[in-house]
C-alpha cells in the first residue's frame, strides 16, 4: 500500500489507516479475538497505520490494539492526549488535563496499554472550546514539541472536527499533521475552503477521518437507521446522501467508493484516510474501496457544484 511522509519527520503513513474506536466497543460489543482478527485483516491488506485514543472505550481500544499488534514493531501507531483515564473498572472516568504534566502522564499510560515503547504520532484530542484551545496551545503543544525534539514522538498534531480549532493550531503552532474528522467528505467538505490551503502552504499533512460521516455514506443506499455525526441523520442530510449516491453512480462509483475517492483528495496535503471497522470482512471491504476506478474529476465537480447550489438555495 502506498505510503506518504508526514512533513519532514521520519513517520510514513499508509494511504489508508485503521481507526480503532470500534475496538473500544463503539456501536457494537467486541472482544479481544475480534480485535485480533480486525488488526490481522488490516495488516494483510497492507495497512500499517493504526489510530487510537484513551477516549475510545476508556482505554479499551488502546489495550486491545496493543495486544493485537504484539510482535509488529514496524506498525505506525497514533494516539491522543488531552483526557486522562482516572480510576479503574466501573469507576473509570475521563478527566481533561492539557498541562505539560498531563500530556506526559497520558502518553505514559497509553504506552502501557499499547505495550509499546514509542508512539509515532500524538494528537491533541478535541480541544474544541476557546479556553481549551488556549490552554492546549500554551501547555500541551510545547510538551509535545519537547517529546518530538527528543525523539520520543515521531510527529505531533491536533485532531477534531472543529475547523476553527484546527486553523488556530495550524496558524499558531509548529505541528506536523492535523486529523480532520468529517469535514473532508462528500456530505461536508468545508475543510476545502481554508484548512486545506493553509496546510498546503505550511507543509502540514492532513489525515482525513470520519469519511463516511459516522456511517451514512458507508452503504450503497443511505440507510435512515445509520448514524450521521454519531446520531440519527436529519431528513435534509439523508436526502442529500441519497442525491450523492445518484451522483456517484453517474460517475462510475458506489457511494462508499465515492466517499473514499473524494476523501483522498487533494493530495498533498491529504496524506491518508483513517477508516474504522468492526470485523475483518469490513476491513477487506474498506481496503477494496481504494481500488475503485471512475471519473474522479467529474465526481468532484458535480459534488461541489450541487453543494454550492443547495447552499445558495438555503440562504434565500
mmCIF file of C-alpha atoms in Angstrom:
data_model
loop_
_atom_site.group_PDB
_atom_site.id
_atom_site.type_symbol
_atom_site.label_atom_id
_atom_site.label_comp_id
_atom_site.label_asym_id
_atom_site.label_seq_id
_atom_site.Cartn_x
_atom_site.Cartn_y
_atom_site.Cartn_z
ATOM 1 C CA UNK A 1 0.000 0.000 0.000
ATOM 2 C CA UNK A 2 1.271 3.477 -0.886
ATOM 3 C CA UNK A 3 2.838 5.491 1.949
ATOM 4 C CA UNK A 4 3.305 9.224 2.470
ATOM 5 C CA UNK A 5 5.778 11.007 4.704
ATOM 6 C CA UNK A 6 4.416 13.316 7.385
ATOM 7 C CA UNK A 7 6.054 16.698 6.819
ATOM 8 C CA UNK A 8 9.842 16.434 7.385
ATOM 9 C CA UNK A 9 9.557 13.710 10.045
ATOM 10 C CA UNK A 10 10.569 10.064 9.810
ATOM 11 C CA UNK A 11 6.908 8.990 10.039
ATOM 12 C CA UNK A 12 5.275 7.500 6.931
ATOM 13 C CA UNK A 13 1.569 6.616 6.909
ATOM 14 C CA UNK A 14 -0.191 4.229 4.571
ATOM 15 C CA UNK A 15 -2.839 5.709 2.286
ATOM 16 C CA UNK A 16 -5.465 4.029 4.461
ATOM 17 C CA UNK A 17 -5.171 3.679 8.221
ATOM 18 C CA UNK A 18 -7.290 1.678 10.632
ATOM 19 C CA UNK A 19 -9.317 3.734 13.075
ATOM 20 C CA UNK A 20 -9.916 1.784 16.256
ATOM 21 C CA UNK A 21 -12.808 3.465 18.058
ATOM 22 C CA UNK A 22 -14.692 0.218 17.376
ATOM 23 C CA UNK A 23 -12.114 -1.667 19.435
ATOM 24 C CA UNK A 24 -13.425 0.412 22.331
ATOM 25 C CA UNK A 25 -16.917 -1.011 21.722
ATOM 26 C CA UNK A 26 -18.300 1.902 19.680
ATOM 27 C CA UNK A 27 -21.787 0.837 18.465
ATOM 28 C CA UNK A 28 -21.075 -2.889 18.942
ATOM 29 C CA UNK A 29 -19.564 -5.095 21.651
ATOM 30 C CA UNK A 30 -16.327 -6.799 20.589
ATOM 31 C CA UNK A 31 -13.758 -8.938 22.358
ATOM 32 C CA UNK A 32 -10.009 -9.448 22.006
ATOM 33 C CA UNK A 33 -10.461 -12.183 19.401
ATOM 34 C CA UNK A 34 -12.471 -9.761 17.260
ATOM 35 C CA UNK A 35 -9.778 -7.109 17.705
ATOM 36 C CA UNK A 36 -7.071 -9.565 16.677
ATOM 37 C CA UNK A 37 -8.992 -10.541 13.546
ATOM 38 C CA UNK A 38 -9.607 -6.902 12.568
ATOM 39 C CA UNK A 39 -5.944 -5.939 13.014
ATOM 40 C CA UNK A 40 -4.759 -9.108 11.247
ATOM 41 C CA UNK A 41 -7.002 -8.299 8.293
ATOM 42 C CA UNK A 42 -5.741 -4.714 8.160
ATOM 43 C CA UNK A 43 -2.150 -5.926 8.217
ATOM 44 C CA UNK A 44 -2.861 -8.435 5.477
ATOM 45 C CA UNK A 45 -4.228 -5.673 3.262
ATOM 46 C CA UNK A 46 -1.105 -3.575 3.713
ATOM 47 C CA UNK A 47 -2.385 -1.149 6.348
ATOM 48 C CA UNK A 48 0.410 -0.118 8.723
ATOM 49 C CA UNK A 49 -1.074 2.946 10.434
ATOM 50 C CA UNK A 50 -3.332 2.321 13.435
ATOM 51 C CA UNK A 51 -5.073 5.216 15.180
ATOM 52 C CA UNK A 52 -6.434 5.059 18.706
ATOM 53 C CA UNK A 53 -7.096 7.231 21.777
ATOM 54 C CA UNK A 54 -7.571 6.852 25.535
ATOM 55 C CA UNK A 55 -11.055 8.288 24.987
ATOM 56 C CA UNK A 56 -12.135 5.218 22.999
ATOM 57 C CA UNK A 57 -13.718 2.874 25.489
ATOM 58 C CA UNK A 58 -11.877 4.403 28.475
ATOM 59 C CA UNK A 59 -8.587 2.904 27.313
ATOM 60 C CA UNK A 60 -10.097 -0.326 25.994
ATOM 61 C CA UNK A 61 -9.225 0.451 22.373
ATOM 62 C CA UNK A 62 -5.563 1.048 23.221
ATOM 63 C CA UNK A 63 -5.421 -2.120 25.309
ATOM 64 C CA UNK A 64 -6.935 -4.309 22.609
ATOM 65 C CA UNK A 65 -4.879 -2.708 19.847
ATOM 66 C CA UNK A 66 -1.674 -3.190 21.799
ATOM 67 C CA UNK A 67 -2.346 -6.890 22.250
ATOM 68 C CA UNK A 68 -3.298 -7.296 18.577
ATOM 69 C CA UNK A 69 -0.093 -5.566 17.443
ATOM 70 C CA UNK A 70 2.287 -7.670 19.539
ATOM 71 C CA UNK A 71 5.385 -8.503 17.509
ATOM 72 C CA UNK A 72 4.605 -5.887 14.842
ATOM 73 C CA UNK A 73 7.194 -3.323 15.815
ATOM 74 C CA UNK A 74 7.043 -1.588 12.428
ATOM 75 C CA UNK A 75 3.399 -0.581 12.868
ATOM 76 C CA UNK A 76 2.775 3.172 12.888
ATOM 77 C CA UNK A 77 0.642 3.964 15.925
ATOM 78 C CA UNK A 78 -1.046 7.274 16.663
ATOM 79 C CA UNK A 79 -2.842 8.117 19.865
ATOM 80 C CA UNK A 80 -4.146 11.235 21.548
ATOM 81 C CA UNK A 81 -3.721 13.411 24.610
ATOM 82 C CA UNK A 82 -5.971 15.811 26.492
ATOM 83 C CA UNK A 83 -8.140 13.470 28.532
ATOM 84 C CA UNK A 84 -6.713 11.223 31.217
ATOM 85 C CA UNK A 85 -8.396 7.990 32.260
ATOM 86 C CA UNK A 86 -8.616 8.099 36.042
ATOM 87 C CA UNK A 87 -9.883 5.399 38.361
ATOM 88 C CA UNK A 88 -10.434 1.851 37.225
ATOM 89 C CA UNK A 89 -13.062 -0.691 36.355
ATOM 90 C CA UNK A 90 -16.623 0.569 36.780
ATOM 91 C CA UNK A 91 -15.260 3.756 38.368
ATOM 92 C CA UNK A 92 -13.024 4.764 35.435
ATOM 93 C CA UNK A 93 -13.737 8.196 34.024
ATOM 94 C CA UNK A 94 -12.280 10.760 31.621
ATOM 95 C CA UNK A 95 -10.697 13.881 33.045
ATOM 96 C CA UNK A 96 -9.443 16.808 30.969
ATOM 97 C CA UNK A 97 -5.775 17.664 31.521
ATOM 98 C CA UNK A 98 -3.942 19.712 28.905
ATOM 99 C CA UNK A 99 -0.999 20.608 31.101
ATOM 100 C CA UNK A 100 2.511 19.503 30.251
ATOM 101 C CA UNK A 101 2.379 17.049 33.132
ATOM 102 C CA UNK A 102 -0.992 15.783 31.932
ATOM 103 C CA UNK A 103 0.385 15.181 28.434
ATOM 104 C CA UNK A 104 3.289 13.191 29.871
ATOM 105 C CA UNK A 105 1.004 11.147 32.132
ATOM 106 C CA UNK A 106 -1.379 10.457 29.253
ATOM 107 C CA UNK A 107 1.377 9.187 26.978
ATOM 108 C CA UNK A 108 2.929 7.005 29.683
ATOM 109 C CA UNK A 109 -0.475 5.423 30.334
ATOM 110 C CA UNK A 110 -1.075 4.969 26.590
ATOM 111 C CA UNK A 111 2.284 3.260 26.122
ATOM 112 C CA UNK A 112 1.472 0.901 28.977
ATOM 113 C CA UNK A 113 -1.912 -0.013 27.486
ATOM 114 C CA UNK A 114 -0.438 -0.306 23.983
ATOM 115 C CA UNK A 115 2.511 -2.393 25.238
ATOM 116 C CA UNK A 116 4.873 -0.214 23.221
ATOM 117 C CA UNK A 117 7.942 1.873 23.960
ATOM 118 C CA UNK A 118 7.218 4.541 21.347
ATOM 119 C CA UNK A 119 4.233 6.322 19.804
ATOM 120 C CA UNK A 120 4.673 7.621 16.279
ATOM 121 C CA UNK A 121 2.070 10.399 16.294
ATOM 122 C CA UNK A 122 0.367 12.169 19.196
ATOM 123 C CA UNK A 123 -2.667 14.364 18.576
ATOM 124 C CA UNK A 124 -4.285 16.808 20.980
ATOM 125 C CA UNK A 125 -7.795 15.367 21.040
ATOM 126 C CA UNK A 126 -10.883 17.571 20.541
ATOM 127 C CA UNK A 127 -9.880 20.750 22.406
ATOM 128 C CA UNK A 128 -12.878 22.471 20.881
ATOM 129 C CA UNK A 129 -13.804 25.374 23.128
ATOM 130 C CA UNK A 130 -11.746 28.547 23.285
ATOM 131 C CA UNK A 131 -10.423 28.015 26.799
ATOM 132 C CA UNK A 132 -9.180 24.521 25.957
ATOM 133 C CA UNK A 133 -7.643 25.695 22.702
ATOM 134 C CA UNK A 134 -5.801 28.459 24.555
ATOM 135 C CA UNK A 135 -4.552 26.023 27.187
ATOM 136 C CA UNK A 136 -3.523 23.403 24.651
ATOM 137 C CA UNK A 137 -1.532 25.933 22.637
ATOM 138 C CA UNK A 138 0.085 27.287 25.786
ATOM 139 C CA UNK A 139 0.937 23.994 27.532
ATOM 140 C CA UNK A 140 0.090 20.778 25.648
ATOM 141 C CA UNK A 141 1.735 21.647 22.321
ATOM 142 C CA UNK A 142 5.070 22.750 23.871
ATOM 143 C CA UNK A 143 5.127 19.481 25.834
ATOM 144 C CA UNK A 144 4.555 17.504 22.636
ATOM 145 C CA UNK A 145 7.210 19.542 20.834
ATOM 146 C CA UNK A 146 9.777 18.676 23.509
ATOM 147 C CA UNK A 147 8.953 14.980 23.172
ATOM 148 C CA UNK A 148 9.234 15.215 19.388
ATOM 149 C CA UNK A 149 12.552 17.027 19.660
ATOM 150 C CA UNK A 150 13.975 14.290 21.920
ATOM 151 C CA UNK A 151 12.746 11.553 19.590
ATOM 152 C CA UNK A 152 10.114 10.207 21.985
ATOM 153 C CA UNK A 153 7.444 11.126 19.423
ATOM 154 C CA UNK A 154 7.717 10.977 15.681
ATOM 155 C CA UNK A 155 5.158 13.673 14.820
ATOM 156 C CA UNK A 156 2.621 15.841 16.622
ATOM 157 C CA UNK A 157 -0.667 17.458 15.757
ATOM 158 C CA UNK A 158 -4.295 18.009 16.658
ATOM 159 C CA UNK A 159 -7.432 16.059 15.816
ATOM 160 C CA UNK A 160 -11.016 17.323 15.814
ATOM 161 C CA UNK A 161 -13.997 18.050 13.576
ATOM 162 C CA UNK A 162 -13.942 21.726 14.578
ATOM 163 C CA UNK A 163 -12.365 23.727 11.755
ATOM 164 C CA UNK A 164 -11.706 26.971 13.679
ATOM 165 C CA UNK A 165 -9.780 24.919 16.241
ATOM 166 C CA UNK A 166 -7.718 23.214 13.570
ATOM 167 C CA UNK A 167 -6.962 26.531 11.895
ATOM 168 C CA UNK A 168 -5.709 28.060 15.130
ATOM 169 C CA UNK A 169 -3.284 25.199 15.675
ATOM 170 C CA UNK A 170 -2.102 25.322 12.069
ATOM 171 C CA UNK A 171 -1.528 29.077 12.171
ATOM 172 C CA UNK A 172 -0.117 29.398 15.682
ATOM 173 C CA UNK A 173 1.832 26.183 16.364
ATOM 174 C CA UNK A 174 4.731 24.191 14.993
ATOM 175 C CA UNK A 175 2.829 20.978 14.296
ATOM 176 C CA UNK A 176 3.273 18.310 11.645
ATOM 177 C CA UNK A 177 -0.208 16.963 10.972
ATOM 178 C CA UNK A 178 -3.901 17.518 11.598
ATOM 179 C CA UNK A 179 -6.595 14.883 11.746
ATOM 180 C CA UNK A 180 -9.821 16.384 10.431
ATOM 181 C CA UNK A 181 -12.949 14.400 11.214
ATOM 182 C CA UNK A 182 -15.978 14.542 8.952
ATOM 183 C CA UNK A 183 -15.070 17.781 7.166
ATOM 184 C CA UNK A 184 -13.456 16.375 4.010
ATOM 185 C CA UNK A 185 -16.349 14.196 2.923
ATOM 186 C CA UNK A 186 -18.963 14.043 0.201
ATOM 187 C CA UNK A 187 -21.501 15.442 2.657
ATOM 188 C CA UNK A 188 -19.323 18.077 4.283
ATOM 189 C CA UNK A 189 -16.193 19.331 2.548
ATOM 190 C CA UNK A 190 -15.980 22.624 4.421
ATOM 191 C CA UNK A 191 -12.280 21.995 5.138
ATOM 192 C CA UNK A 192 -11.536 22.775 1.491
ATOM 193 C CA UNK A 193 -12.200 26.477 1.991
ATOM 194 C CA UNK A 194 -9.461 27.389 4.481
ATOM 195 C CA UNK A 195 -7.896 24.396 6.214
ATOM 196 C CA UNK A 196 -6.609 22.588 3.135
ATOM 197 C CA UNK A 197 -4.957 25.686 1.602
ATOM 198 C CA UNK A 198 -3.412 26.650 4.961
ATOM 199 C CA UNK A 199 -1.962 23.174 5.456
ATOM 200 C CA UNK A 200 -0.692 23.058 1.883
ATOM 201 C CA UNK A 201 1.044 26.416 2.277
ATOM 202 C CA UNK A 202 2.733 25.363 5.517
ATOM 203 C CA UNK A 203 3.604 21.790 4.547
ATOM 204 C CA UNK A 204 1.371 20.344 7.258
ATOM 205 C CA UNK A 205 -0.100 16.938 6.448
ATOM 206 C CA UNK A 206 -3.797 16.108 6.750
ATOM 207 C CA UNK A 207 -5.191 12.771 7.825
ATOM 208 C CA UNK A 208 -8.875 12.585 6.988
ATOM 209 C CA UNK A 209 -11.108 10.655 9.390
ATOM 210 C CA UNK A 210 -14.850 10.203 9.612
ATOM 211 C CA UNK A 211 -15.045 9.958 5.841
ATOM 212 C CA UNK A 212 -18.382 8.104 5.983
ATOM 213 C CA UNK A 213 -19.812 10.734 8.374
ATOM 214 C CA UNK A 214 -20.343 8.119 11.111
ATOM 215 C CA UNK A 215 -21.815 5.580 8.688
ATOM 216 C CA UNK A 216 -24.346 7.343 6.474
ATOM 217 C CA UNK A 217 -22.043 7.127 3.426
ATOM 218 C CA UNK A 218 -20.855 3.589 4.151
ATOM 219 C CA UNK A 219 -23.555 1.730 2.196
ATOM 220 C CA UNK A 220 -24.603 1.877 -1.453
ATOM 221 C CA UNK A 221 -28.013 3.246 -0.480
ATOM 222 C CA UNK A 222 -28.098 5.532 2.593
ATOM 223 C CA UNK A 223 -29.960 3.905 5.458
ATOM 224 C CA UNK A 224 -32.210 6.052 7.697
ATOM 225 C CA UNK A 225 -31.180 3.781 10.589
ATOM 226 C CA UNK A 226 -27.488 4.612 10.148
ATOM 227 C CA UNK A 227 -25.594 7.335 12.002
ATOM 228 C CA UNK A 228 -24.629 10.854 10.982
ATOM 229 C CA UNK A 229 -22.322 12.688 13.393
ATOM 230 C CA UNK A 230 -22.999 9.827 15.849
ATOM 231 C CA UNK A 231 -26.773 10.432 15.840
ATOM 232 C CA UNK A 232 -29.783 9.806 13.610
ATOM 233 C CA UNK A 233 -29.469 11.648 10.269
ATOM 234 C CA UNK A 234 -31.711 14.704 9.812
ATOM 235 C CA UNK A 235 -34.122 14.445 6.884
ATOM 236 C CA UNK A 236 -32.233 17.007 4.794
ATOM 237 C CA UNK A 237 -28.939 15.210 5.331
ATOM 238 C CA UNK A 238 -30.470 11.861 4.400
ATOM 239 C CA UNK A 239 -31.916 13.425 1.235
ATOM 240 C CA UNK A 240 -28.500 14.837 0.304
ATOM 241 C CA UNK A 241 -26.843 11.467 0.921
ATOM 242 C CA UNK A 242 -29.306 9.879 -1.486
ATOM 243 C CA UNK A 243 -28.510 12.562 -4.077
ATOM 244 C CA UNK A 244 -24.821 11.795 -3.603
ATOM 245 C CA UNK A 245 -25.458 8.094 -4.210
ATOM 246 C CA UNK A 246 -27.009 9.014 -7.571
ATOM 247 C CA UNK A 247 -24.113 11.349 -8.398
ATOM 248 C CA UNK A 248 -21.625 8.607 -7.522
ATOM 249 C CA UNK A 249 -23.443 6.172 -9.802
ATOM 250 C CA UNK A 250 -23.323 8.626 -12.699
ATOM 251 C CA UNK A 251 -19.543 8.769 -12.398
ATOM 252 C CA UNK A 252 -18.912 5.038 -12.059
ATOM 253 C CA UNK A 253 -18.805 4.633 -8.276
ATOM 254 C CA UNK A 254 -20.859 3.196 -5.481
ATOM 255 C CA UNK A 255 -21.478 5.663 -2.654
ATOM 256 C CA UNK A 256 -18.767 4.164 -0.387
ATOM 257 C CA UNK A 257 -16.300 4.113 -3.295
ATOM 258 C CA UNK A 258 -17.059 7.754 -3.977
ATOM 259 C CA UNK A 259 -16.657 8.606 -0.285
ATOM 260 C CA UNK A 260 -13.175 7.064 -0.197
ATOM 261 C CA UNK A 261 -12.143 8.545 -3.541
ATOM 262 C CA UNK A 262 -13.303 12.027 -2.601
ATOM 263 C CA UNK A 263 -11.675 11.976 0.852
ATOM 264 C CA UNK A 264 -8.254 11.104 -0.561
ATOM 265 C CA UNK A 265 -8.052 14.364 -2.487
ATOM 266 C CA UNK A 266 -6.407 16.808 -2.621
ATOM 267 C CA UNK A 267 -3.060 15.090 -2.200
ATOM 268 C CA UNK A 268 -0.995 16.752 -0.948
ATOM 269 C CA UNK A 269 -1.743 17.818 1.757
ATOM 270 C CA UNK A 270 -4.039 14.806 2.416
ATOM 271 C CA UNK A 271 -1.613 12.038 3.319
ATOM 272 C CA UNK A 272 -4.062 9.354 4.412
ATOM 273 C CA UNK A 273 -7.614 8.451 5.311
ATOM 274 C CA UNK A 274 -8.439 6.608 8.521
ATOM 275 C CA UNK A 275 -11.388 4.218 8.423
ATOM 276 C CA UNK A 276 -12.810 2.142 11.251
ATOM 277 C CA UNK A 277 -14.108 -1.418 11.091
ATOM 278 C CA UNK A 278 -15.875 -3.805 13.434
ATOM 279 C CA UNK A 279 -14.997 -7.009 11.552
ATOM 280 C CA UNK A 280 -12.312 -8.474 9.305
ATOM 281 C CA UNK A 281 -14.813 -8.507 6.437
ATOM 282 C CA UNK A 282 -15.380 -4.776 6.859
ATOM 283 C CA UNK A 283 -11.630 -4.173 6.717
ATOM 284 C CA UNK A 284 -11.441 -6.107 3.445
ATOM 285 C CA UNK A 285 -14.377 -4.128 2.035
ATOM 286 C CA UNK A 286 -12.769 -0.816 3.021
ATOM 287 C CA UNK A 287 -9.399 -1.743 1.524
ATOM 288 C CA UNK A 288 -11.106 -2.754 -1.728
ATOM 289 C CA UNK A 289 -12.691 0.709 -1.947
ATOM 290 C CA UNK A 290 -9.227 2.154 -2.563
ATOM 291 C CA UNK A 291 -9.137 0.397 -5.926
ATOM 292 C CA UNK A 292 -12.340 1.953 -7.276
ATOM 293 C CA UNK A 293 -11.942 3.370 -10.760
ATOM 294 C CA UNK A 294 -14.318 6.003 -12.082
ATOM 295 C CA UNK A 295 -14.455 9.593 -13.254
ATOM 296 C CA UNK A 296 -12.936 11.295 -10.213
ATOM 297 C CA UNK A 297 -12.809 14.749 -11.801
ATOM 298 C CA UNK A 298 -16.456 14.550 -12.805
ATOM 299 C CA UNK A 299 -17.423 13.267 -9.364
ATOM 300 C CA UNK A 300 -15.679 16.134 -7.570
ATOM 301 C CA UNK A 301 -17.093 18.747 -9.915
ATOM 302 C CA UNK A 302 -20.697 17.598 -9.565
ATOM 303 C CA UNK A 303 -20.487 17.067 -5.799
ATOM 304 C CA UNK A 304 -19.116 20.560 -5.244
ATOM 305 C CA UNK A 305 -21.361 22.258 -7.787
ATOM 306 C CA UNK A 306 -24.540 20.750 -6.349
ATOM 307 C CA UNK A 307 -23.413 21.560 -2.809
ATOM 308 C CA UNK A 308 -22.959 25.194 -3.835
ATOM 309 C CA UNK A 309 -26.429 25.272 -5.386
ATOM 310 C CA UNK A 310 -28.003 23.849 -2.215
ATOM 311 C CA UNK A 311 -26.106 26.372 -0.094
ATOM 312 C CA UNK A 312 -27.345 29.300 -2.199
ATOM 313 C CA UNK A 313 -30.909 27.965 -2.066
ATOM 314 C CA UNK A 314 -30.779 27.620 1.718
ATOM 315 C CA UNK A 315 -29.626 31.216 2.092
ATOM 316 C CA UNK A 316 -32.595 32.676 0.171
#
